[in-house]
Amino acid sequence: MQGLARLRAVPESFWKHAIKTGLAAAILAHFCRHLPLAEIQYPVMGLTATMLSSHIGDVIKAGWGRLGGSVIAGVVTGCLLSVFGDGAWVGAGAYLVATLVAEVLQYPAMTLQAGLIAGLIVAVPEFEKNPWLYSWHRVTENGLGVIVAVLVAVLIWPEKPRDTLQKNLVQFLEQSQTLTQACLDRVIQDQRQDLGAEARLDRLIKLNQSSEDLLNRSVYGFLGRDLTAENWSQLIADQRRVRRHLTSMVKILEEQDLAQRFLMLVRGELAAINDQAEAMIHALLRAIENPTHKFEVEKESVALETSLEKLKANLQTLRQAGVTQDFSLEVVIYSYDYLHSLQLLIQGWQSIANQVMDEPRPGIIPPLKQWQLKFPARRQLRHFGKTAVGMWLALWLVQLNQTSWPFGFYTVIGVFGGMQPTVGQSVHRLWYEIIGMGIGAFLAIFLFSTMGGDPLGIGLGVFLTMVLCQAWGVMPGLKHGCFILVISLIAQTHQFNVYVAGRFFYTLLGLVIALVLNQLLWPEITSNQLTPKISQAFGQFATTLESFMTGLVPKFQAEGKQDLTTDLTQARKTLMSHRTMVKEVHLDPIDDFSISQAERFWNFTLSYETAIFRDLLLLEEALQHPESIAPYKRFFGHPQALAYPLKTALESIALGIKTETQPDVTLIKTLADAESRAIQHLKTARERGVPRKYELDAVMGAIQLFATLRELSDNLQQMIKDWPTTSKS
């Protein structure tokens, strides 16, 4: 029953991908069934490695990497062999040089293949050690597998990234409109029940991540440039913007019910906005499906903007009449923050609508990324050095036992597969490869005894191998599992079982060698890296906040020395990498008790890293409205008065994470006092009637800027209060 449940959990798209790959394997088997073993292996490996992903961008990238990497390896290894001979150390050196050439030339897709082929040229006594001829055969034989893979990927159930992106966009608009309607209905109907927003917000996050991942995979060189020209990256950015402001509205309503009392003043206008937003989103959905409805979208967008202006006009009238003075400052702050978030959310929808309504301009295509040389980082160099040592050891063993190790060069392949960036990942890869190769070997023996080397049986075997690896969560072991199955069934050697067992054993030996060397030479332990990396992230947050606030100093504004639109893309990538690393720590060779204690600390810091990252995104957007800066200074004093304690707290927390000790608790009072002074400043300004001198948009923008800084302050205070106990506390 559990096995059936695992199979049912396999996504529908993966079943299609497995069928396509199985069909490609059957086609290749038909062409290669009369070839000798030596000429079968590389077409099969080229096909399998190229079709590991269902995304056409990844397929092209992998195929190009195998062909280009083979060329680099042939040139480098040919030069070294002609000068130094064919010793094991020459193979290790060839690997290192070929890998560095691919890295320096900024061709990461070629790096692995360049190093692998460089080692195999030395390992395999083929073509009388003629590296030029060997490399040529590798290019042509890999090319056969790559061509079949690309043709099948393009012609059979071809991936349509634009359709998937549009489908995700439609779901995002539906979900965001439904949640916005729930937020507005709570005010309009004066409700107090839970919005149940968490599941919808999670769904919005997953849709954003899915679209971003698909776009990144679909754009490679000239491939996918139509998506770039259609500005899908901006559409995804607008979706994140909508989600961010929708999250703010949800938090205000769920955490601060008192905002609803003020918002009841404009209940009728909010109801009109609610109805008009629904009409605009529905028109936009129809326009996405059928472009002839674009004019309807423009009409509904203008109507929604009119409803928003009516709300602001009514609220401005109430301000001038002094009605808003009857509410406390806290109520006004939260209410204006809510309304400003609603306004920015609507602007996000309108930006999406404008992108959808704009006609594609294929003549205006962004230029290709400029090619440049870049030397690898120190950590990469250490990894390449370890792999080179593993290469030397594998080649030495192969050459030492040339006659008794008929498949010894698979050990070289195993070293490459097992040498992962961290020890934990090498352990993980070892177990995945054992299971994946086991599945492939079992199916190969079964199909050989029942169907022989029939191409349809080979395609069926690949399909079953892929589905079983996906169902059991061992996809990293898929490639070698397919290698064993397809090569053995096509070749049908006289000692079939010996070949299958030999391929399994020698590949496993290479994986073990890689694991041992990874542990002995410059071991990279994920759990040792995670704490310093999170500490660096908080330190970078402090630097980012300082750059934001420095831009508000008049002399810097005049000189244009600061750019307030600091790109937080790298911070997003860093946060995602930290989440991935937390999942990997269980693979480290550390006792469960230590991991459990440390994991609590990492989850704690990551939760606040996520919250503070979101605060900085909101702060960045708030600072892009210059009309709000002047009223902010009149209402709350200079932003530096609150920002400086925030920067100090971030730096202290970064140091506390690094040393695993609680930051200075007096910072809690410092931050609270800074908030109190800002509130008192606003109270005084309110008593003097200062806010009435500014337009409503400027007032709401200034208050949202303060609300964002205060939320950041509250998060930092709470983080210091809740600091968990660690081994160094």
XYZ file of C-alpha atoms in Angstrom:
729
model
C 0.000 0.000 0.000
C 2.825 2.367 0.823
C 4.429 1.629 -2.546
C 1.194 2.467 -4.350
C 0.916 5.683 -2.358
C 4.428 6.625 -3.461
C 3.529 5.981 -7.105
C 0.358 8.049 -6.819
C 2.473 10.917 -5.478
C 4.548 11.045 -8.684
C 3.489 14.230 -10.547
C 1.658 13.871 -13.843
C 4.318 15.905 -15.635
C 6.994 13.434 -14.502
C 5.070 10.468 -15.946
C 5.126 12.244 -19.322
C 8.830 12.998 -18.944
C 9.560 9.344 -18.095
C 7.626 8.177 -21.180
C 9.560 10.622 -23.369
C 12.907 9.483 -21.977
C 11.973 5.832 -22.372
C 10.968 6.460 -25.991
C 14.253 8.291 -26.634
C 16.172 5.347 -25.144
C 14.261 2.924 -27.377
C 15.080 5.007 -30.479
C 18.751 5.164 -29.536
C 18.805 1.412 -28.834
C 17.454 0.766 -32.313
C 20.341 2.712 -33.886
C 23.071 1.327 -31.614
C 22.132 -2.338 -31.182
C 24.775 -3.573 -33.651
C 27.611 -1.460 -32.233
C 30.310 -2.824 -29.906
C 30.217 -1.985 -26.198
C 32.886 0.726 -26.473
C 30.779 2.650 -29.007
C 27.487 2.171 -27.186
C 28.406 3.722 -23.854
C 28.784 7.387 -24.781
C 25.614 7.768 -26.885
C 23.679 6.247 -23.967
C 25.385 8.461 -21.394
C 24.881 11.504 -23.610
C 21.170 10.766 -23.990
C 20.531 9.983 -20.330
C 22.490 12.907 -18.912
C 20.849 15.321 -21.358
C 17.289 14.218 -20.585
C 17.551 14.251 -16.800
C 15.429 17.410 -16.769
C 12.083 17.953 -18.468
C 12.922 21.618 -19.175
C 14.117 22.272 -22.714
C 16.558 24.898 -21.450
C 18.231 22.322 -19.208
C 18.273 19.797 -22.065
C 20.071 22.231 -24.384
C 22.444 23.288 -21.630
C 23.346 19.695 -20.708
C 23.836 18.652 -24.348
C 25.980 21.674 -25.127
C 27.970 21.035 -21.967
C 28.747 17.427 -22.909
C 29.902 18.312 -26.413
C 31.866 21.428 -25.504
C 33.374 19.762 -22.436
C 34.582 16.858 -24.554
C 36.334 19.273 -26.910
C 38.058 21.130 -24.060
C 39.134 17.826 -22.504
C 40.513 16.525 -25.792
C 42.624 19.616 -26.455
C 43.979 19.899 -22.899
C 44.644 16.188 -22.391
C 46.133 15.762 -25.851
C 48.693 18.472 -25.148
C 49.611 17.049 -21.730
C 49.863 13.431 -22.907
C 52.086 14.355 -25.835
C 54.522 16.025 -23.436
C 54.358 14.046 -20.178
C 53.094 10.581 -21.110
C 50.105 8.725 -19.671
C 50.830 8.519 -15.942
C 48.049 8.749 -13.367
C 49.278 12.138 -12.248
C 48.982 13.373 -15.848
C 45.322 12.376 -15.818
C 44.777 14.243 -12.549
C 46.537 17.276 -13.991
C 44.515 17.070 -17.185
C 41.319 16.988 -15.154
C 42.398 20.030 -13.158
C 43.457 22.083 -16.175
C 40.385 21.176 -18.266
C 38.071 22.009 -15.368
C 39.760 25.349 -14.721
C 39.608 26.252 -18.427
C 35.822 25.662 -18.476
C 35.384 27.626 -15.232
C 37.562 30.554 -16.264
C 35.756 30.776 -19.607
C 32.442 30.894 -17.671
C 31.036 27.703 -19.191
C 29.750 25.925 -16.051
C 27.710 23.465 -18.126
C 30.992 22.113 -19.545
C 32.956 21.923 -16.298
C 32.002 18.420 -15.175
C 32.212 16.878 -18.635
C 35.576 18.499 -19.392
C 37.122 17.065 -16.233
C 35.517 13.651 -16.648
C 36.569 13.135 -20.268
C 40.079 14.341 -19.426
C 40.338 11.553 -16.857
C 38.800 8.914 -19.096
C 41.192 9.657 -21.963
C 43.998 8.610 -19.638
C 42.046 5.743 -18.084
C 40.878 3.969 -21.242
C 43.511 2.305 -23.462
C 41.546 3.065 -26.586
C 42.755 4.239 -29.999
C 46.327 3.576 -28.779
C 46.093 6.478 -26.349
C 45.462 8.942 -29.166
C 43.659 11.691 -27.257
C 42.660 13.573 -30.392
C 40.937 10.557 -31.898
C 39.403 9.594 -28.554
C 38.031 13.100 -28.050
C 36.602 13.147 -31.574
C 34.797 9.874 -30.951
C 33.474 11.186 -27.631
C 32.076 14.282 -29.340
C 30.434 12.339 -32.172
C 29.109 9.533 -29.946
C 27.844 11.921 -27.284
C 26.417 13.980 -30.120
C 24.266 11.075 -31.269
C 22.712 10.740 -27.823
C 22.305 14.505 -27.468
C 20.614 14.833 -30.880
C 18.096 12.091 -30.089
C 17.419 13.656 -26.658
C 16.865 17.156 -28.069
C 14.626 15.935 -30.912
C 12.436 13.914 -28.554
C 12.274 16.793 -26.051
C 11.251 19.245 -28.791
C 8.865 17.061 -30.798
C 7.050 14.942 -28.202
C 4.958 16.749 -25.588
C 7.185 19.799 -26.005
C 7.522 22.029 -22.988
C 5.576 25.267 -23.375
C 6.999 27.589 -20.729
C 4.802 30.504 -21.770
C 1.661 28.438 -21.252
C 2.870 27.295 -17.826
C 3.811 30.839 -16.823
C 0.389 32.072 -17.927
C -1.305 29.248 -16.027
C 0.610 30.187 -12.866
C -0.248 33.851 -13.409
C -3.946 33.040 -13.732
C -3.896 31.006 -10.515
C -1.973 33.769 -8.754
C -4.486 36.426 -9.790
C -7.427 34.247 -8.711
C -5.881 33.429 -5.337
C -4.752 36.980 -4.617
C -8.152 38.427 -5.538
C -9.936 35.884 -3.338
C -7.716 36.709 -0.356
C -8.052 40.462 -0.955
C -11.819 40.059 -1.049
C -11.667 38.230 2.305
C -9.596 41.076 3.802
C -12.014 43.719 2.556
C -15.129 41.739 3.522
C -13.839 41.490 7.079
C -13.886 45.304 7.282
C -17.061 45.827 5.256
C -19.066 43.272 7.267
C -17.273 44.063 10.553
C -16.199 40.453 11.072
C -13.680 39.094 13.565
C -13.163 35.507 12.425
C -9.842 34.138 11.214
C -9.140 34.860 7.552
C -7.526 31.465 7.009
C -4.927 33.272 4.927
C -1.886 31.128 5.680
C -2.710 28.395 3.153
C -3.477 30.925 0.404
C -0.285 32.889 1.056
C 1.723 29.658 0.940
C 0.074 28.850 -2.373
C 1.015 32.289 -3.724
C 4.628 31.758 -2.632
C 4.784 28.374 -4.385
C 3.334 29.833 -7.579
C 5.939 32.625 -7.538
C 8.782 30.182 -6.940
C 7.533 27.825 -9.652
C 7.322 30.629 -12.213
C 10.729 32.035 -11.307
C 12.372 28.610 -11.501
C 10.725 27.865 -14.853
C 11.799 31.214 -16.310
C 15.390 30.728 -15.162
C 15.484 27.243 -16.702
C 13.856 28.337 -19.957
C 16.227 31.209 -20.725
C 19.650 30.056 -21.942
C 21.592 31.963 -24.580
C 19.202 32.639 -27.457
C 16.738 30.118 -26.078
C 13.774 31.739 -24.356
C 14.657 35.272 -25.399
C 11.038 35.750 -26.451
C 10.086 35.321 -22.787
C 12.650 37.942 -21.860
C 11.297 40.300 -24.514
C 7.788 39.802 -23.115
C 9.142 40.913 -19.730
C 8.083 37.877 -17.736
C 10.730 38.704 -15.150
C 8.877 41.957 -14.406
C 5.561 40.110 -14.261
C 6.992 37.757 -11.637
C 8.423 40.718 -9.708
C 4.970 42.364 -9.758
C 3.435 39.148 -8.415
C 5.890 39.167 -5.507
C 4.997 42.798 -4.891
C 1.269 42.009 -4.772
C 1.889 39.099 -2.402
C 4.040 41.250 -0.126
C 1.390 43.962 0.318
C -1.377 41.409 0.648
C 0.607 39.821 3.474
C 0.810 43.229 5.175
C -2.964 43.670 4.975
C -3.533 40.206 6.440
C -1.117 40.827 9.319
C -2.713 44.161 10.205
C -6.202 42.660 10.365
C -5.226 39.483 12.196
C -2.941 41.148 14.730
C -4.608 44.535 15.129
C -8.406 44.380 15.169
C -8.496 48.001 16.283
C -7.762 49.110 12.700
C -11.246 47.964 11.675
C -12.959 50.670 13.729
C -11.271 53.399 11.722
C -11.768 51.640 8.386
C -15.506 51.496 9.004
C -15.492 55.219 8.111
C -14.861 54.275 4.482
C -16.770 51.001 4.432
C -18.842 51.992 1.402
C -15.781 52.990 -0.609
C -14.020 49.747 0.345
C -17.071 47.796 -0.849
C -16.905 49.593 -4.197
C -13.187 48.830 -4.470
C -13.896 45.195 -3.629
C -16.472 44.877 -6.406
C -14.359 46.771 -8.915
C -11.214 44.750 -8.111
C -13.130 41.541 -8.753
C -14.371 42.923 -12.075
C -10.872 43.997 -13.142
C -9.274 40.653 -12.229
C -11.969 38.725 -14.091
C -11.475 40.966 -17.139
C -7.714 40.426 -16.879
C -8.199 36.656 -16.744
C -10.323 36.822 -19.884
C -7.672 38.967 -21.583
C -4.953 36.437 -20.767
C -7.066 33.735 -22.386
C -8.228 35.911 -25.286
C -6.310 39.123 -26.122
C -9.421 40.693 -27.684
C -10.574 41.545 -24.129
C -7.635 43.893 -23.509
C -9.731 47.046 -23.854
C -12.106 45.689 -21.236
C -9.170 45.373 -18.824
C -8.203 48.995 -19.386
C -11.785 50.094 -18.739
C -12.049 48.134 -15.488
C -8.606 49.312 -14.367
C -9.648 52.940 -14.791
C -12.860 52.239 -12.859
C -10.864 50.646 -10.028
C -8.550 53.651 -9.919
C -11.618 55.914 -9.761
C -13.013 53.933 -6.805
C -9.676 54.264 -5.010
C -9.608 58.015 -5.629
C -13.144 58.328 -4.220
C -11.984 56.555 -1.044
C -9.044 58.910 -0.669
C -11.226 61.962 -1.382
C -13.712 60.913 1.297
C -10.936 60.220 3.771
C -9.364 63.600 2.981
C -12.698 65.266 3.738
C -12.901 63.427 7.064
C -9.345 64.533 7.883
C -10.109 68.154 7.183
C -13.268 67.914 9.293
C -11.206 66.571 12.192
C -13.059 63.245 12.358
C -9.841 61.245 12.289
C -8.639 63.118 15.386
C -11.146 61.117 17.442
C -9.065 57.975 16.937
C -5.888 57.127 18.782
C -2.543 57.341 17.051
C -2.173 53.553 17.060
C -5.501 53.124 15.279
C -4.607 55.763 12.693
C -1.149 54.273 12.063
C -2.452 50.748 11.482
C -5.395 51.972 9.393
C -3.272 54.154 7.106
C -0.760 51.323 6.785
C -3.611 49.020 5.704
C -4.984 51.513 3.171
C -1.571 52.278 1.734
C -0.849 48.542 1.377
C -4.189 48.201 -0.431
C -3.248 51.035 -2.766
C 0.161 49.475 -3.535
C -1.485 46.076 -4.067
C -3.850 47.627 -6.617
C -0.882 49.290 -8.319
C 0.763 45.862 -8.514
C -2.327 44.417 -10.202
C -2.405 47.370 -12.603
C 1.263 46.857 -13.435
C 0.514 43.205 -14.240
C -2.426 44.317 -16.372
C -0.238 46.792 -18.263
C 2.326 44.068 -18.955
C -0.398 41.739 -20.242
C -2.001 44.416 -22.436
C 1.271 45.593 -23.981
C 1.880 44.150 -27.417
C 5.063 41.996 -27.599
C 7.885 43.816 -29.351
C 10.103 41.048 -30.737
C 12.423 43.570 -32.344
C 13.467 44.877 -28.939
C 15.402 41.979 -27.440
C 17.779 42.434 -24.523
C 21.416 41.800 -25.411
C 23.081 38.546 -24.483
C 25.034 38.537 -21.268
C 28.546 39.751 -21.955
C 31.176 37.036 -21.858
C 33.986 37.569 -19.362
C 36.745 35.625 -17.663
C 36.345 34.749 -14.007
C 38.679 32.754 -11.803
C 37.016 30.248 -9.436
C 36.628 31.043 -5.750
C 38.924 29.500 -3.169
C 36.285 27.030 -2.039
C 35.826 25.789 -5.623
C 39.586 25.421 -6.018
C 39.719 23.230 -2.896
C 36.933 21.086 -4.327
C 38.726 20.741 -7.660
C 41.930 19.849 -5.790
C 40.192 17.065 -3.851
C 38.659 15.703 -7.031
C 42.062 15.753 -8.720
C 43.498 13.650 -5.870
C 40.567 11.227 -6.255
C 41.194 11.152 -9.983
C 44.867 10.314 -9.448
C 44.033 7.505 -7.021
C 41.379 6.009 -9.336
C 43.681 6.190 -12.359
C 46.549 4.649 -10.390
C 44.327 1.728 -9.365
C 43.030 1.288 -12.911
C 46.491 1.323 -14.471
C 47.861 -0.959 -11.748
C 45.144 -3.549 -12.450
C 44.657 -2.992 -16.163
C 44.080 -6.669 -17.014
C 42.064 -7.678 -13.952
C 39.827 -4.569 -13.976
C 37.996 -4.734 -17.313
C 35.583 -1.984 -16.260
C 37.927 -0.051 -14.004
C 37.328 3.250 -15.785
C 33.857 3.255 -14.191
C 35.728 3.942 -10.961
C 36.767 7.278 -12.450
C 33.122 8.031 -13.247
C 32.164 7.066 -9.678
C 34.738 9.490 -8.229
C 33.158 12.312 -10.200
C 29.668 11.383 -9.112
C 30.602 11.072 -5.455
C 32.807 14.140 -5.000
C 30.164 16.582 -3.764
C 30.706 20.067 -2.252
C 30.118 18.783 1.319
C 30.717 15.532 3.179
C 27.023 15.166 3.926
C 26.131 15.461 0.265
C 28.720 12.786 -0.580
C 27.095 10.449 1.965
C 23.709 11.251 0.482
C 24.927 10.672 -3.050
C 26.464 7.305 -2.094
C 23.144 5.958 -0.807
C 21.179 7.442 -3.703
C 23.558 5.899 -6.230
C 23.413 2.492 -4.533
C 19.608 2.475 -4.705
C 19.441 3.973 -8.210
C 22.033 1.554 -9.626
C 20.320 -1.298 -7.790
C 17.000 -0.472 -9.452
C 18.671 -0.243 -12.862
C 20.638 -3.482 -12.378
C 17.578 -5.443 -11.179
C 15.439 -4.235 -14.087
C 18.274 -4.972 -16.552
C 18.556 -8.591 -15.389
C 14.769 -9.017 -15.379
C 14.271 -7.518 -18.863
C 17.239 -9.426 -20.297
C 15.691 -12.700 -19.175
C 12.226 -11.816 -20.491
C 12.642 -9.511 -23.521
C 16.309 -9.699 -24.405
C 17.675 -6.531 -25.987
C 14.443 -5.428 -27.646
C 14.406 -1.598 -27.959
C 10.860 -1.460 -26.562
C 12.021 -3.389 -23.503
C 14.883 -0.928 -23.065
C 12.460 1.992 -23.265
C 10.184 0.282 -20.745
C 13.153 -0.270 -18.435
C 14.154 3.395 -18.536
C 10.549 4.429 -17.869
C 10.295 2.104 -14.853
C 13.703 3.187 -13.532
C 12.707 6.853 -13.652
C 9.315 6.305 -12.018
C 10.744 4.138 -9.221
C 13.598 6.571 -8.522
C 11.119 9.456 -8.366
C 8.668 7.536 -6.180
C 11.381 6.531 -3.698
C 13.032 9.952 -3.716
C 16.407 8.825 -5.103
C 16.579 10.911 -8.286
C 20.333 11.658 -7.877
C 20.913 7.919 -8.496
C 18.824 7.871 -11.674
C 21.613 8.618 -14.138
C 23.842 5.667 -13.250
C 20.816 3.394 -12.906
C 19.850 4.188 -16.496
C 23.470 3.804 -17.618
C 23.626 0.235 -16.306
C 20.256 -0.747 -17.719
C 20.525 0.695 -21.229
C 24.193 -0.084 -21.943
C 23.949 -3.657 -20.694
C 20.753 -4.414 -22.629
C 22.003 -2.921 -25.884
C 25.439 -4.535 -25.685
C 24.170 -7.949 -24.472
C 27.668 -9.118 -23.610
C 28.311 -12.861 -23.314
C 28.691 -12.466 -19.546
C 25.688 -10.211 -19.011
C 25.467 -10.587 -15.239
C 29.219 -10.056 -14.909
C 28.990 -6.761 -16.786
C 26.056 -5.523 -14.685
C 27.770 -6.506 -11.446
C 31.096 -5.079 -12.619
C 29.580 -1.742 -13.568
C 27.827 -1.596 -10.199
C 30.930 -2.538 -8.195
C 33.463 -0.300 -9.924
C 31.154 2.726 -9.852
C 30.504 2.068 -6.167
C 34.252 1.885 -5.527
C 34.673 5.342 -7.072
C 31.857 6.712 -4.917
C 33.521 5.327 -1.769
C 36.904 6.781 -2.748
C 35.256 10.184 -3.232
C 33.525 9.985 0.155
C 36.732 9.047 1.998
C 38.783 11.798 0.350
C 36.025 14.323 0.906
C 36.185 13.510 4.609
C 40.000 13.561 4.832
C 40.934 16.544 2.636
C 39.544 19.960 3.545
C 36.226 18.492 4.719
C 33.287 20.816 4.112
C 30.648 20.226 6.801
C 27.323 21.944 6.187
C 26.635 22.402 9.895
C 29.989 24.195 10.295
C 29.151 26.624 7.488
C 25.543 27.443 8.279
C 25.982 29.572 11.405
C 28.677 31.849 9.891
C 26.621 32.263 6.720
C 23.485 33.299 8.628
C 25.629 35.700 10.651
C 26.941 37.223 7.423
C 23.379 37.624 6.152
C 22.397 39.681 9.219
C 25.557 41.744 8.824
C 24.570 42.402 5.211
C 21.099 43.428 6.393
C 22.756 46.087 8.574
C 24.759 47.343 5.589
C 21.638 47.426 3.399
C 19.686 49.374 6.011
C 22.548 51.851 6.341
C 22.592 52.390 2.572
C 18.845 53.020 2.573
C 19.035 55.571 5.361
C 22.186 57.308 4.109
C 20.311 58.100 0.933
C 17.916 60.267 2.957
C 20.674 62.630 4.103
C 20.285 65.807 1.997
C 23.940 66.067 0.958
C 23.895 62.499 -0.369
C 20.602 63.083 -2.137
C 22.062 66.133 -3.857
C 25.272 64.390 -4.846
C 23.468 61.239 -5.938
C 25.893 59.013 -4.069
C 23.329 56.468 -2.975
C 20.913 54.303 -4.908
C 17.834 53.584 -2.806
C 16.757 50.772 -5.130
C 19.391 48.433 -3.733
C 19.008 45.032 -5.292
C 17.968 42.472 -2.678
C 18.003 39.623 -5.180
C 21.210 38.215 -3.704
C 19.691 38.320 -0.216
C 16.749 36.259 -1.506
C 19.115 33.684 -3.022
C 21.126 33.579 0.205
C 17.985 32.964 2.242
C 16.933 30.122 -0.056
C 20.397 28.546 0.183
C 20.223 28.688 3.987
C 16.920 26.817 3.945
C 18.459 24.167 1.709
C 21.475 23.836 3.997
C 19.256 23.258 7.051
C 17.742 20.269 5.248
C 21.233 18.897 4.591
C 22.604 19.007 8.139
C 21.135 15.587 8.943
C 23.583 14.154 6.417
C 26.598 15.405 8.362
C 28.665 12.957 10.436
C 27.445 14.469 13.728
C 25.479 12.868 16.541
C 21.719 13.392 16.533
C 21.672 15.271 19.859
C 24.096 17.962 18.654
C 22.233 18.328 15.366
C 18.876 18.583 17.156
C 20.138 21.335 19.450
C 21.808 23.244 16.632
C 18.807 22.819 14.339
C 16.561 24.606 16.814
C 18.971 27.544 16.740
C 19.129 27.565 12.918
C 15.353 27.383 12.526
C 15.039 30.252 15.011
C 17.494 32.492 13.154
C 16.111 31.552 9.740
C 12.563 32.474 10.756
C 13.761 35.959 11.709
C 16.010 36.204 8.663
C 12.885 35.651 6.556
C 10.889 38.265 8.490
C 13.650 40.883 8.364
C 14.251 40.271 4.668
C 10.568 40.983 4.039
C 10.778 44.160 6.142
C 13.717 45.382 4.063
C 11.811 44.707 0.839
C 8.905 46.810 2.134
C 11.329 49.496 3.292
C 13.014 49.585 -0.105
C 9.662 50.084 -1.811
C 8.521 52.698 0.714
C 11.672 54.755 0.115
C 10.960 54.829 -3.619
C 8.164 57.359 -2.964
C 10.043 60.640 -2.341
C 6.846 62.535 -1.572
C 6.662 60.621 1.723
C 10.122 61.561 3.000
C 9.417 65.191 3.911
C 6.225 64.435 5.897
C 7.987 61.520 7.621
C 10.640 63.901 8.947
C 7.947 66.334 10.135
C 5.913 63.575 11.784
C 8.549 61.279 13.275
C 11.877 63.104 13.121
C 14.746 62.079 10.893
C 14.673 58.397 9.833
C 18.227 57.988 11.129
C 16.906 58.424 14.688
C 15.156 55.065 14.413
C 17.401 53.486 11.796
C 20.662 53.834 13.743
C 19.476 51.666 16.691
C 18.125 49.162 14.155
C 21.517 48.972 12.433
C 23.262 48.560 15.788
C 20.852 45.767 16.757
C 21.393 43.955 13.446
C 25.171 44.119 13.902
C 24.861 42.870 17.477
C 22.618 39.995 16.375
C 25.052 39.099 13.595
C 27.830 38.877 16.192
C 25.547 36.927 18.553
C 24.778 34.374 15.840
C 28.460 34.021 15.011
C 29.410 33.415 18.655
C 26.108 31.673 19.522
C 25.613 33.998 22.475
C 22.671 36.278 23.214
C 23.062 39.878 21.999
C 23.048 42.758 24.455
C 19.550 42.754 26.011
C 19.752 46.507 26.638
C 19.157 46.899 22.910
C 15.525 45.986 23.569
C 15.077 49.145 25.645
C 17.086 51.209 23.157
C 14.836 50.153 20.291
C 11.662 50.630 22.333
C 12.784 54.112 23.391
C 13.476 55.064 19.768
C 9.960 53.946 18.824
C 8.466 55.899 21.731
C 10.304 59.078 20.726
C 9.016 58.745 17.162
C 5.439 58.240 18.397
C 5.763 61.246 20.719
C 7.071 63.281 17.797
C 3.979 62.292 15.786
C 1.698 63.108 18.707
C 3.150 66.615 18.954
C 2.892 67.124 15.203
C -0.719 65.950 15.283
C -1.620 68.392 18.042
C -0.204 71.190 15.904
C -2.187 70.087 12.869
C 0.914 69.341 10.817
C -0.496 66.207 9.041
C -3.350 68.237 7.522
C -0.819 70.290 5.579
C 0.100 67.285 3.451
C -1.770 65.321 0.825
C -3.265 62.018 1.929
C -0.904 59.940 -0.260
C 2.129 61.562 1.323
C 0.730 61.022 4.822
C -0.091 57.362 4.200
C 3.329 56.807 2.629
C 5.082 58.406 5.595
C 3.086 56.345 8.069
C 3.772 53.129 6.165
C 7.480 53.970 6.197
C 7.322 54.314 9.969
C 5.192 51.187 10.317
C 7.803 49.229 8.351
C 10.653 50.523 10.510
C 8.636 49.753 13.634
C 7.866 46.225 12.450
C 11.574 45.719 11.849
C 12.282 47.044 15.339
C 9.640 44.768 16.878
C 11.094 41.733 15.097
C 14.581 42.527 16.370
C 13.339 43.062 19.922
C 11.416 39.808 19.864
C 14.405 37.974 18.426
C 16.640 39.148 21.262
C 13.978 38.258 23.865
C 13.396 34.764 22.455
C 17.082 33.965 21.936
C 17.403 30.193 22.449
C 19.876 28.430 24.676
C 22.899 27.053 22.833
C 25.959 25.051 23.818
C 27.900 28.318 24.174
C 25.233 30.241 26.082
